XYZ file of N, CA, C and O in Angstrom:
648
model
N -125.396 65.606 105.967
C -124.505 66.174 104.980
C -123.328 66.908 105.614
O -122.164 66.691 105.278
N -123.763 67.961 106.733
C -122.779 68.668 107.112
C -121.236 67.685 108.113
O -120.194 68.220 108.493
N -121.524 66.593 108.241
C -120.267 66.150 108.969
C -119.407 64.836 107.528
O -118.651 63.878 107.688
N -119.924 65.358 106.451
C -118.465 65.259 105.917
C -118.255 66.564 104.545
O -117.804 66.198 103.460
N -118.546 67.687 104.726
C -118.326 68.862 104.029
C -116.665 69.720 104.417
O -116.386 70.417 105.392
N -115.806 69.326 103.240
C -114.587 69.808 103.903
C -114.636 71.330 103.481
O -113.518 71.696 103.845
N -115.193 72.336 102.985
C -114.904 73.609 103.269
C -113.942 74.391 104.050
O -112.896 74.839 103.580
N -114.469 74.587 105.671
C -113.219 74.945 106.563
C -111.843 74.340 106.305
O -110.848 75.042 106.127
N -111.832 73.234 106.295
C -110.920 72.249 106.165
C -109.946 73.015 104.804
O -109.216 73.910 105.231
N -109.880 72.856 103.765
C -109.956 73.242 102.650
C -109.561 74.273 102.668
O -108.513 74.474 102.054
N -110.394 75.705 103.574
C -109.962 76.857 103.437
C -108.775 77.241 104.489
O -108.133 78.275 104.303
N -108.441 76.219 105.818
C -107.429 76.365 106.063
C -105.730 75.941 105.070
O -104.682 76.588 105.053
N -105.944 75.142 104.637
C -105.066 74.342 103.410
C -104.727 75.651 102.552
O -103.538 75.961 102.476
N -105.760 76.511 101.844
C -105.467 77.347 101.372
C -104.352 78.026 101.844
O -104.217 78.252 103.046
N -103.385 78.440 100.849
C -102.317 79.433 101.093
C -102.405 81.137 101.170
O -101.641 81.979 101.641
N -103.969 81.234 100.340
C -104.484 82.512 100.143
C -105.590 83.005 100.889
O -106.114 84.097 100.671
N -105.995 82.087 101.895
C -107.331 82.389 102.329
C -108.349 82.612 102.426
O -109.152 83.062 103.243
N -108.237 81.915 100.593
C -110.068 82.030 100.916
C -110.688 80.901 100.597
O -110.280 79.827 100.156
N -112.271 81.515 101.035
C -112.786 80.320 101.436
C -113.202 80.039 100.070
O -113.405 80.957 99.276
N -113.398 78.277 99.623
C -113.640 77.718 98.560
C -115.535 77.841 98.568
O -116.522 77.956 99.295
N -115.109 77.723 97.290
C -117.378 77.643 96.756
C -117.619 76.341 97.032
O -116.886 75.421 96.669
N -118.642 76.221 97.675
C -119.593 74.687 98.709
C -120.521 74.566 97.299
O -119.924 75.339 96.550
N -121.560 74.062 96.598
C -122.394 73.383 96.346
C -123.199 72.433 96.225
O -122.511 71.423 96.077
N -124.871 72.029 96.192
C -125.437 71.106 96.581
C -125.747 70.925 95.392
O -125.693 71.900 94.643
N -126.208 69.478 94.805
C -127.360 69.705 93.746
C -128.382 68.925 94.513
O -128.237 67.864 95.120
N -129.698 69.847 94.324
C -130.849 69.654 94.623
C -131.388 68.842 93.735
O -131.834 69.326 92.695
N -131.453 67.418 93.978
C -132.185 66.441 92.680
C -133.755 66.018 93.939
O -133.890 64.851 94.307
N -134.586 66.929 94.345
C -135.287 66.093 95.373
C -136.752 66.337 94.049
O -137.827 65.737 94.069
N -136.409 67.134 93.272
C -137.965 67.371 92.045
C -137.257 66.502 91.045
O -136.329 65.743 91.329
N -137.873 66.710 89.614
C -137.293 66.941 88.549
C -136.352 67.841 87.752
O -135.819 67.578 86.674
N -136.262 68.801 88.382
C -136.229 70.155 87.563
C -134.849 70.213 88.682
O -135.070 70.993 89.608
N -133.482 69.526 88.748
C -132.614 69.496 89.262
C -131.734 70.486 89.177
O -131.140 70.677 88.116
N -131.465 71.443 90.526
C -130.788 72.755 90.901
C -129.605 72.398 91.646
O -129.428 71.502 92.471
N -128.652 73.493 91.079
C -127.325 73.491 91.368
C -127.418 74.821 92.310
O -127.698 75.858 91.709
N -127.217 74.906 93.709
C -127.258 75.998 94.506
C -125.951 75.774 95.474
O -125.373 74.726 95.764
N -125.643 77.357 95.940
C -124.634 77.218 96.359
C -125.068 77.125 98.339
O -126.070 77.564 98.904
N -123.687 76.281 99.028
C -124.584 75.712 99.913
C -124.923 77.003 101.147
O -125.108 76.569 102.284
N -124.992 78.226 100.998
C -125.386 78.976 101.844
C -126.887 79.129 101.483
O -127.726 79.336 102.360
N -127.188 79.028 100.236
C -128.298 79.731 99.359
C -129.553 78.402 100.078
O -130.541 78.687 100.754
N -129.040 76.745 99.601
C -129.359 75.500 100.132
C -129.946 75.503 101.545
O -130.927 74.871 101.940
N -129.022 76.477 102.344
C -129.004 76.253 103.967
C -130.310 77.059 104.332
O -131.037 76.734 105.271
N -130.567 78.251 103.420
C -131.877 79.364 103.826
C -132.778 78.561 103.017
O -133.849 78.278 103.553
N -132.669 78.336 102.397
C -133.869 77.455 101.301
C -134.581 76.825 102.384
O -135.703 77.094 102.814
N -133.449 75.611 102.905
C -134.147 74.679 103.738
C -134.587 75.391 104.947
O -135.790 75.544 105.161
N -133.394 75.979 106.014
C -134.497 76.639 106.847
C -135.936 77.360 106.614
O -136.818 77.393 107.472
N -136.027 77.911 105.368
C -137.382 78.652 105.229
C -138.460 77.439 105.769
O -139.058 77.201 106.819
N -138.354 76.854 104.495
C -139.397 75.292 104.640
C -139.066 74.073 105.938
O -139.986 73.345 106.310
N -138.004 73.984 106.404
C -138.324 73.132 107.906
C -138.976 74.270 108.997
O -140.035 74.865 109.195
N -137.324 74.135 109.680
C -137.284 75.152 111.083
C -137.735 76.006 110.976
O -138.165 76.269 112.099
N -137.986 76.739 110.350
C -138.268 78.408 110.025
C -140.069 78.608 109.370
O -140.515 79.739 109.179
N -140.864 77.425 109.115
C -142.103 77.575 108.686
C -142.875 76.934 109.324
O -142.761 75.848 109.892
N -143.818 77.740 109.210
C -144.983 77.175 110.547
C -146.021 75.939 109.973
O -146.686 75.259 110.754
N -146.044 75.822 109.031
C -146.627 74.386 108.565
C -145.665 73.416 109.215
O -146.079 72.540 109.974
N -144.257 73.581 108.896
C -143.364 72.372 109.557
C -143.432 72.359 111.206
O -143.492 71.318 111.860
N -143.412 73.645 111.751
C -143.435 72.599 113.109
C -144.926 72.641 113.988
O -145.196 72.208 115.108
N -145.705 73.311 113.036
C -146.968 72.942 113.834
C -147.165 71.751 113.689
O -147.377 71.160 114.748
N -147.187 70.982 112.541
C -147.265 69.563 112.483
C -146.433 68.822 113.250
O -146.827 67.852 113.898
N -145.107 69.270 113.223
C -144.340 68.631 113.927
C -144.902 68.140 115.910
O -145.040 67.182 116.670
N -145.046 69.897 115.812
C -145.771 69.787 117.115
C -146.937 68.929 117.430
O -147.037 68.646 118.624
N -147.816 68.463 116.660
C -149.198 67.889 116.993
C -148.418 65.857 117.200
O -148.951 64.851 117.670
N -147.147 66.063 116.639
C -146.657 65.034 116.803
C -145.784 64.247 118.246
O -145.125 63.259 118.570
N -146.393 65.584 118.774
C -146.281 65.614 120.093
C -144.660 64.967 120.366
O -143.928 65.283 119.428
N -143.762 63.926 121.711
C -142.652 64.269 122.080
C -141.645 63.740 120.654
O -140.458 64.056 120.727
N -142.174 62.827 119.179
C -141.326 62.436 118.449
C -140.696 63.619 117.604
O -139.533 63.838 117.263
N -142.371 64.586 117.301
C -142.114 65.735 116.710
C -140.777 66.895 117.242
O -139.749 67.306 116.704
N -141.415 67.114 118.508
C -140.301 68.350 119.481
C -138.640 67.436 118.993
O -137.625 67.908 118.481
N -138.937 66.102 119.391
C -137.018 65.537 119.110
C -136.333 66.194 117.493
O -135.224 66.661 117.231
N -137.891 65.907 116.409
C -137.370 66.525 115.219
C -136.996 67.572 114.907
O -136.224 67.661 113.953
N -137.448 68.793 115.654
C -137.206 70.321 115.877
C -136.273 70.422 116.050
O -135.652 71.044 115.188
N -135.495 69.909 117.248
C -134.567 69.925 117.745
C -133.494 69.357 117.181
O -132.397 69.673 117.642
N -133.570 68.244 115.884
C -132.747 67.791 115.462
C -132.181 68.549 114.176
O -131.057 68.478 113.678
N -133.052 69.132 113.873
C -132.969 70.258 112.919
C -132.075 71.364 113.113
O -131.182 71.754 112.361
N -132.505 71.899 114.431
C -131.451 72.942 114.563
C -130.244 72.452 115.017
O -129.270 73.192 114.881
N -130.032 70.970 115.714
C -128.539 70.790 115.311
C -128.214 70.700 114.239
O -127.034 71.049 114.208
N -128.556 70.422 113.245
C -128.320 69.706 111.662
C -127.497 71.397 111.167
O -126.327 71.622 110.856
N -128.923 72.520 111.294
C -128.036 73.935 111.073
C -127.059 74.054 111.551
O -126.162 74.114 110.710
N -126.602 74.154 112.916
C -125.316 74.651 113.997
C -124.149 73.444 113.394
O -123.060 73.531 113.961
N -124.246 72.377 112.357
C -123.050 71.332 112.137
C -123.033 71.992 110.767
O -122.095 71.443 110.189
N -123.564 72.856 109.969
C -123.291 73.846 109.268
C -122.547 74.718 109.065
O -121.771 74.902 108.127
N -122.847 75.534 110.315
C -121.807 76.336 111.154
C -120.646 75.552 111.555
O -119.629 76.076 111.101
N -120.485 74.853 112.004
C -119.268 74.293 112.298
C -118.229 73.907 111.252
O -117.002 74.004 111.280
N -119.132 73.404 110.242
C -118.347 72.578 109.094
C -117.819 73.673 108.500
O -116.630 73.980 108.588
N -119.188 74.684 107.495
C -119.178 75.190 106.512
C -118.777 76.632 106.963
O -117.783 77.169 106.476
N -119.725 77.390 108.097
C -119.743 78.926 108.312
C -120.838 79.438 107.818
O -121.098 80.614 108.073
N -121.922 78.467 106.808
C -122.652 79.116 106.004
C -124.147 79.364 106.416
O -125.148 78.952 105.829
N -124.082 80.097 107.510
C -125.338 79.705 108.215
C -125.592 81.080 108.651
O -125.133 81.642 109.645
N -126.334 81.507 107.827
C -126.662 83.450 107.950
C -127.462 83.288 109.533
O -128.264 82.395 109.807
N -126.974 84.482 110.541
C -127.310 84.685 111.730
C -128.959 84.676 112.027
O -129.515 84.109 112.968
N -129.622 85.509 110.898
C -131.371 85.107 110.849
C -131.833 84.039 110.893
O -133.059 84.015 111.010
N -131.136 82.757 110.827
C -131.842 81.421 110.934
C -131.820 81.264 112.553
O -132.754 81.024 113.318
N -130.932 81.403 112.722
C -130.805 81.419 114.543
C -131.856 82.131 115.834
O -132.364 81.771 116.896
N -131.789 83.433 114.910
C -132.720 84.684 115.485
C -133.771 84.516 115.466
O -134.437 84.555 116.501
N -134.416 84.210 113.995
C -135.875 83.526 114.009
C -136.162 82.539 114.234
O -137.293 82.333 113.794
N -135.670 81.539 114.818
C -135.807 79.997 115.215
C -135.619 80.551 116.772
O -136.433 80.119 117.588
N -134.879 81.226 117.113
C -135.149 82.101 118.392
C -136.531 82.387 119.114
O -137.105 82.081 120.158
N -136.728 83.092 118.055
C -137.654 83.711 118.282
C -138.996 82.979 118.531
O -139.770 83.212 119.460
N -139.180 81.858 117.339
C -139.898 80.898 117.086
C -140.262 79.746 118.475
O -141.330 79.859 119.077
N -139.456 78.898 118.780
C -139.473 78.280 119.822
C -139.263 78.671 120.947
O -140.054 78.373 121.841
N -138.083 79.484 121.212
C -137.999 80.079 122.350
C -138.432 81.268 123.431
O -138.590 81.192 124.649
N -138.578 82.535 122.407
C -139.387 83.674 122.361
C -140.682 83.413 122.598
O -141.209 84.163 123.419
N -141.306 82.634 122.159
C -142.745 82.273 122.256
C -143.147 81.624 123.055
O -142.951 80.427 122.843
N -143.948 81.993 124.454
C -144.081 81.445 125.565
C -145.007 80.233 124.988
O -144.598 79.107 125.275
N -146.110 80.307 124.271
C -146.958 79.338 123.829
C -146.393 78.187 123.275
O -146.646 77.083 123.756
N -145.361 78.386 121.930
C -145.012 77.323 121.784
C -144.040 76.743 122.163
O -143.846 75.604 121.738
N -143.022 77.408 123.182
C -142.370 76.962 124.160
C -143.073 75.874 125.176
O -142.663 74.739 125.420
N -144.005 76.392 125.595
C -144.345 75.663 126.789
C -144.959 74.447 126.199
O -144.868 73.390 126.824
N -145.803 74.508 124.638
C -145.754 73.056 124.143
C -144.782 72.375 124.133
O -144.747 71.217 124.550
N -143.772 73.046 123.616
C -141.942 71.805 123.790
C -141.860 71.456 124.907
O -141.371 70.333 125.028
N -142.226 72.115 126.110
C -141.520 71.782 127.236
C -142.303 70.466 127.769
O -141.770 69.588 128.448
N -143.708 70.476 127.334
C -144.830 69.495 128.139
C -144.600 68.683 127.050
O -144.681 67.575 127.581
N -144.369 68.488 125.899
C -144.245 67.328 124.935
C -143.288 66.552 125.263
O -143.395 65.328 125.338
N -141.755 67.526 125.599
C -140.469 66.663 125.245
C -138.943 67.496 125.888
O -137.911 67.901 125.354
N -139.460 67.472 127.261
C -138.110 68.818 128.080
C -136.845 68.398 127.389
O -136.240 69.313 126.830
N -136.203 66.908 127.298
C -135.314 66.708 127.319
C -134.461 67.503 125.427
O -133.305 67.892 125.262
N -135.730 67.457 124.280
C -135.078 67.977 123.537
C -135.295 69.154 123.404
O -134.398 69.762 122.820
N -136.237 69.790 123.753
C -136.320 71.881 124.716
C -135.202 72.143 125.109
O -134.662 73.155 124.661
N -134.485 71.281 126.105
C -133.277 71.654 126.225
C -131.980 71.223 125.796
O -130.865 71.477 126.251
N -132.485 70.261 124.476
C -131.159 70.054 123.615
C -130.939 70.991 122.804
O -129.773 71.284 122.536
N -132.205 71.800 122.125
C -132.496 73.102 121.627
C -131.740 74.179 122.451
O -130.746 74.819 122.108
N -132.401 74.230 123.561
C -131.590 75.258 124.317
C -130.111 75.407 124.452
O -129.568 76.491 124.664
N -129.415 74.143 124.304
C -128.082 74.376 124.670
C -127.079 74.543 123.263
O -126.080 75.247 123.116
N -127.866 73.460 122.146
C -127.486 74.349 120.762
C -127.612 75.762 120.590
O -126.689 76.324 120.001
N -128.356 76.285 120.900
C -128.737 77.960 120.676
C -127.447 78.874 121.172
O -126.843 79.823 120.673
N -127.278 77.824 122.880
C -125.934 79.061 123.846
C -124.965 78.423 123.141
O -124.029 79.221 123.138
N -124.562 77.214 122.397
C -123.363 77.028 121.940
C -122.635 77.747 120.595
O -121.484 78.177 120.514
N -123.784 77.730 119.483
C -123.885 78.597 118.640
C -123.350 80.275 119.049
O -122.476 80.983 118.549
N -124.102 80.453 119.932
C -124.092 81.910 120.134
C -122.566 81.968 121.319
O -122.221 83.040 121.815
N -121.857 80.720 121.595
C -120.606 81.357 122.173
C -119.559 80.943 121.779
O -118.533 81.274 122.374
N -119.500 79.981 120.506
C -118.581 79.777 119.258
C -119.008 80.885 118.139
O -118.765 80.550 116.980
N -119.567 82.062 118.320
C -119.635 82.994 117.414
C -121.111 82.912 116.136
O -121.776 83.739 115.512
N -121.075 81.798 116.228
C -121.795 81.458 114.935
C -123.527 82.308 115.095
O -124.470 82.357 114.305
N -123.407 82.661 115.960
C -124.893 83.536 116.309
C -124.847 84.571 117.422
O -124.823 84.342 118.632
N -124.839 85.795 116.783
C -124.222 87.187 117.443
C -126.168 87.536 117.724
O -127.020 87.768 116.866
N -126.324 87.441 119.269
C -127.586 87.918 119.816
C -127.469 88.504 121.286
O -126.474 88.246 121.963
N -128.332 89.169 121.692
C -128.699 90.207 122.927
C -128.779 89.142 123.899
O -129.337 88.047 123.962
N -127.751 90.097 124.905
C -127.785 89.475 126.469
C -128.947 88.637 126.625
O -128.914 87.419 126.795
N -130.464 89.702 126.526
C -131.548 89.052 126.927
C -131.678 87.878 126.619
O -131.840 87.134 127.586
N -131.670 87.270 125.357
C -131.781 86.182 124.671
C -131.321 85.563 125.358
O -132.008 85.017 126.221
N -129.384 85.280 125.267
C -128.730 84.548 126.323
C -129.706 84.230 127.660
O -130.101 83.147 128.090
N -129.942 85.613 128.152
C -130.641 84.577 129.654
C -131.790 84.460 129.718
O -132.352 84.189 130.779
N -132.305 84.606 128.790
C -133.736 83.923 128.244
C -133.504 82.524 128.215
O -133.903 81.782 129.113
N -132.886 82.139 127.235
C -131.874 80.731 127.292
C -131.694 80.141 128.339
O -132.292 79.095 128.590
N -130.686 80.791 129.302
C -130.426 80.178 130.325
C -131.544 79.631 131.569
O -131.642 78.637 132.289
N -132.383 81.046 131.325
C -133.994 79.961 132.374
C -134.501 79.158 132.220
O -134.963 78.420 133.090
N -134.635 78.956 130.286
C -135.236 78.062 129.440
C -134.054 76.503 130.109
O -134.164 75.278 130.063
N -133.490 77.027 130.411
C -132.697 75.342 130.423
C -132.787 74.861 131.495
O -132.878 73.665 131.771
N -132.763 76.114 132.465
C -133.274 75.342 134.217
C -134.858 74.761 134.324
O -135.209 73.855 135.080
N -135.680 75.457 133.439
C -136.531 75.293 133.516
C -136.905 73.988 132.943
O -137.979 73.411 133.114
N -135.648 73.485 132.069
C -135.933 72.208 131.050
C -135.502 71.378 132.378
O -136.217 70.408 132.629
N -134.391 71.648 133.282
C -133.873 70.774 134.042
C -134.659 70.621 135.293
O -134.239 69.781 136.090
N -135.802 71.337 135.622
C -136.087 71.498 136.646
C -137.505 70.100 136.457
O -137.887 69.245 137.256
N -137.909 70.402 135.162
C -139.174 69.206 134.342
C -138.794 67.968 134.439
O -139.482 67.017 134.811
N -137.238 67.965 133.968
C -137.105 66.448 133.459
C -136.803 66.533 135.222
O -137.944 66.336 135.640
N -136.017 66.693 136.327
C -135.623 66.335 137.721
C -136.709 66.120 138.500
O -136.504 65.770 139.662
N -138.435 66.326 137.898
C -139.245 66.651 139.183
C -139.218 67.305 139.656
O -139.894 67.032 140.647
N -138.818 68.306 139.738
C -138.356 69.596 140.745
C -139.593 70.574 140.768
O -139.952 70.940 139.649
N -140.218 71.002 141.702
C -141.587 71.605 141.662
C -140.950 72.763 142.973
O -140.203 72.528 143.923
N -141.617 74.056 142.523
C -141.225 74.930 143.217
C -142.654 75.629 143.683
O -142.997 76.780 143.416
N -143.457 74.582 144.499
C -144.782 75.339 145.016
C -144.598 75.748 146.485
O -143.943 75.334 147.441
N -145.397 76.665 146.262
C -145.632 77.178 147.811
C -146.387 76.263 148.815
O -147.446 75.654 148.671
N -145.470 76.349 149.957
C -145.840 75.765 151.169
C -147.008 76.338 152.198
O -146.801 77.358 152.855
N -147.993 75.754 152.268
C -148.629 76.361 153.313
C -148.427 76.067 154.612
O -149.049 76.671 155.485
């Protein structure tokens, strides 16, 4: 959805500056909802990225699952890009979620390095096009997370020599 949403677009055109109202209609029930698309964007994060039914399953789906995780949180960050409408808590707790969490980190990493660190590099891009205002730590939390993705997929083993 998000790579043909003209919003930004639109709100540059504007002569007054502001930004125009986005809406989705939600026809996925019966009971068909008209939401506006920031409201849409937390909806869905609650129930994908953001809930642990979705990626524990995801996870047991071992490296197809981790690619879906990961495809997800690009899907949010082309949100951000398009729309803007992507409240900073989806970031933080999806943060927190995959990355923060040594456990289910280290499942991403043994399932599927290569999208651990497609994750990873959405997260620093987000967070240095603005779209996700977070603590140094994080950042180089991030940044080990990605050597560490690069170090998996290269073979690269850092054992001690006797």
């Amino acid at each position: 959805y998000f790579d043909s949403d003209p919003t930004k677009v639109v709100e540059s055109l504007r002569k007054d500056g502001k930004k125009p109202g986005a809406y989705i209609a939600d026809t996925t029930t019966a009971n068909a909802q008209v939401r506006s698309l920031g409201a849409q964007i937390r909806l869905d994060s609650r129930t994908k990225i953001l809930n642990p039914k979705f990626y524990e399953a995801a996870l047991k789906c071992g490296y197809e699952g981790v690619r879906e995780i990961s495809k997800r949180l690009r899907y949010t960050m082309g949100w951000s890009t398009t729309a803007g409408a992507v409240d900073n808590f989806v970031y933080e707790d999806a943060n927190e979620t995959y990355i923060t969490d040594a456990d289910i980190r280290k499942q991403m990493l043994d399932k599927n390095p290569d999208a651990l660190r497609d994750m990873v590099q959405t997260f620093l891009e987000a967070n240095s096009k603005g779209y996700w205002n977070t603590s140094e730590e994080n950042v180089q939390r991030l940044k080990d997370v990605y050597q560490e993705c690069e170090d998996r997929i290269e073979g690269v083993s850092f054992m001690e020599v006797a």
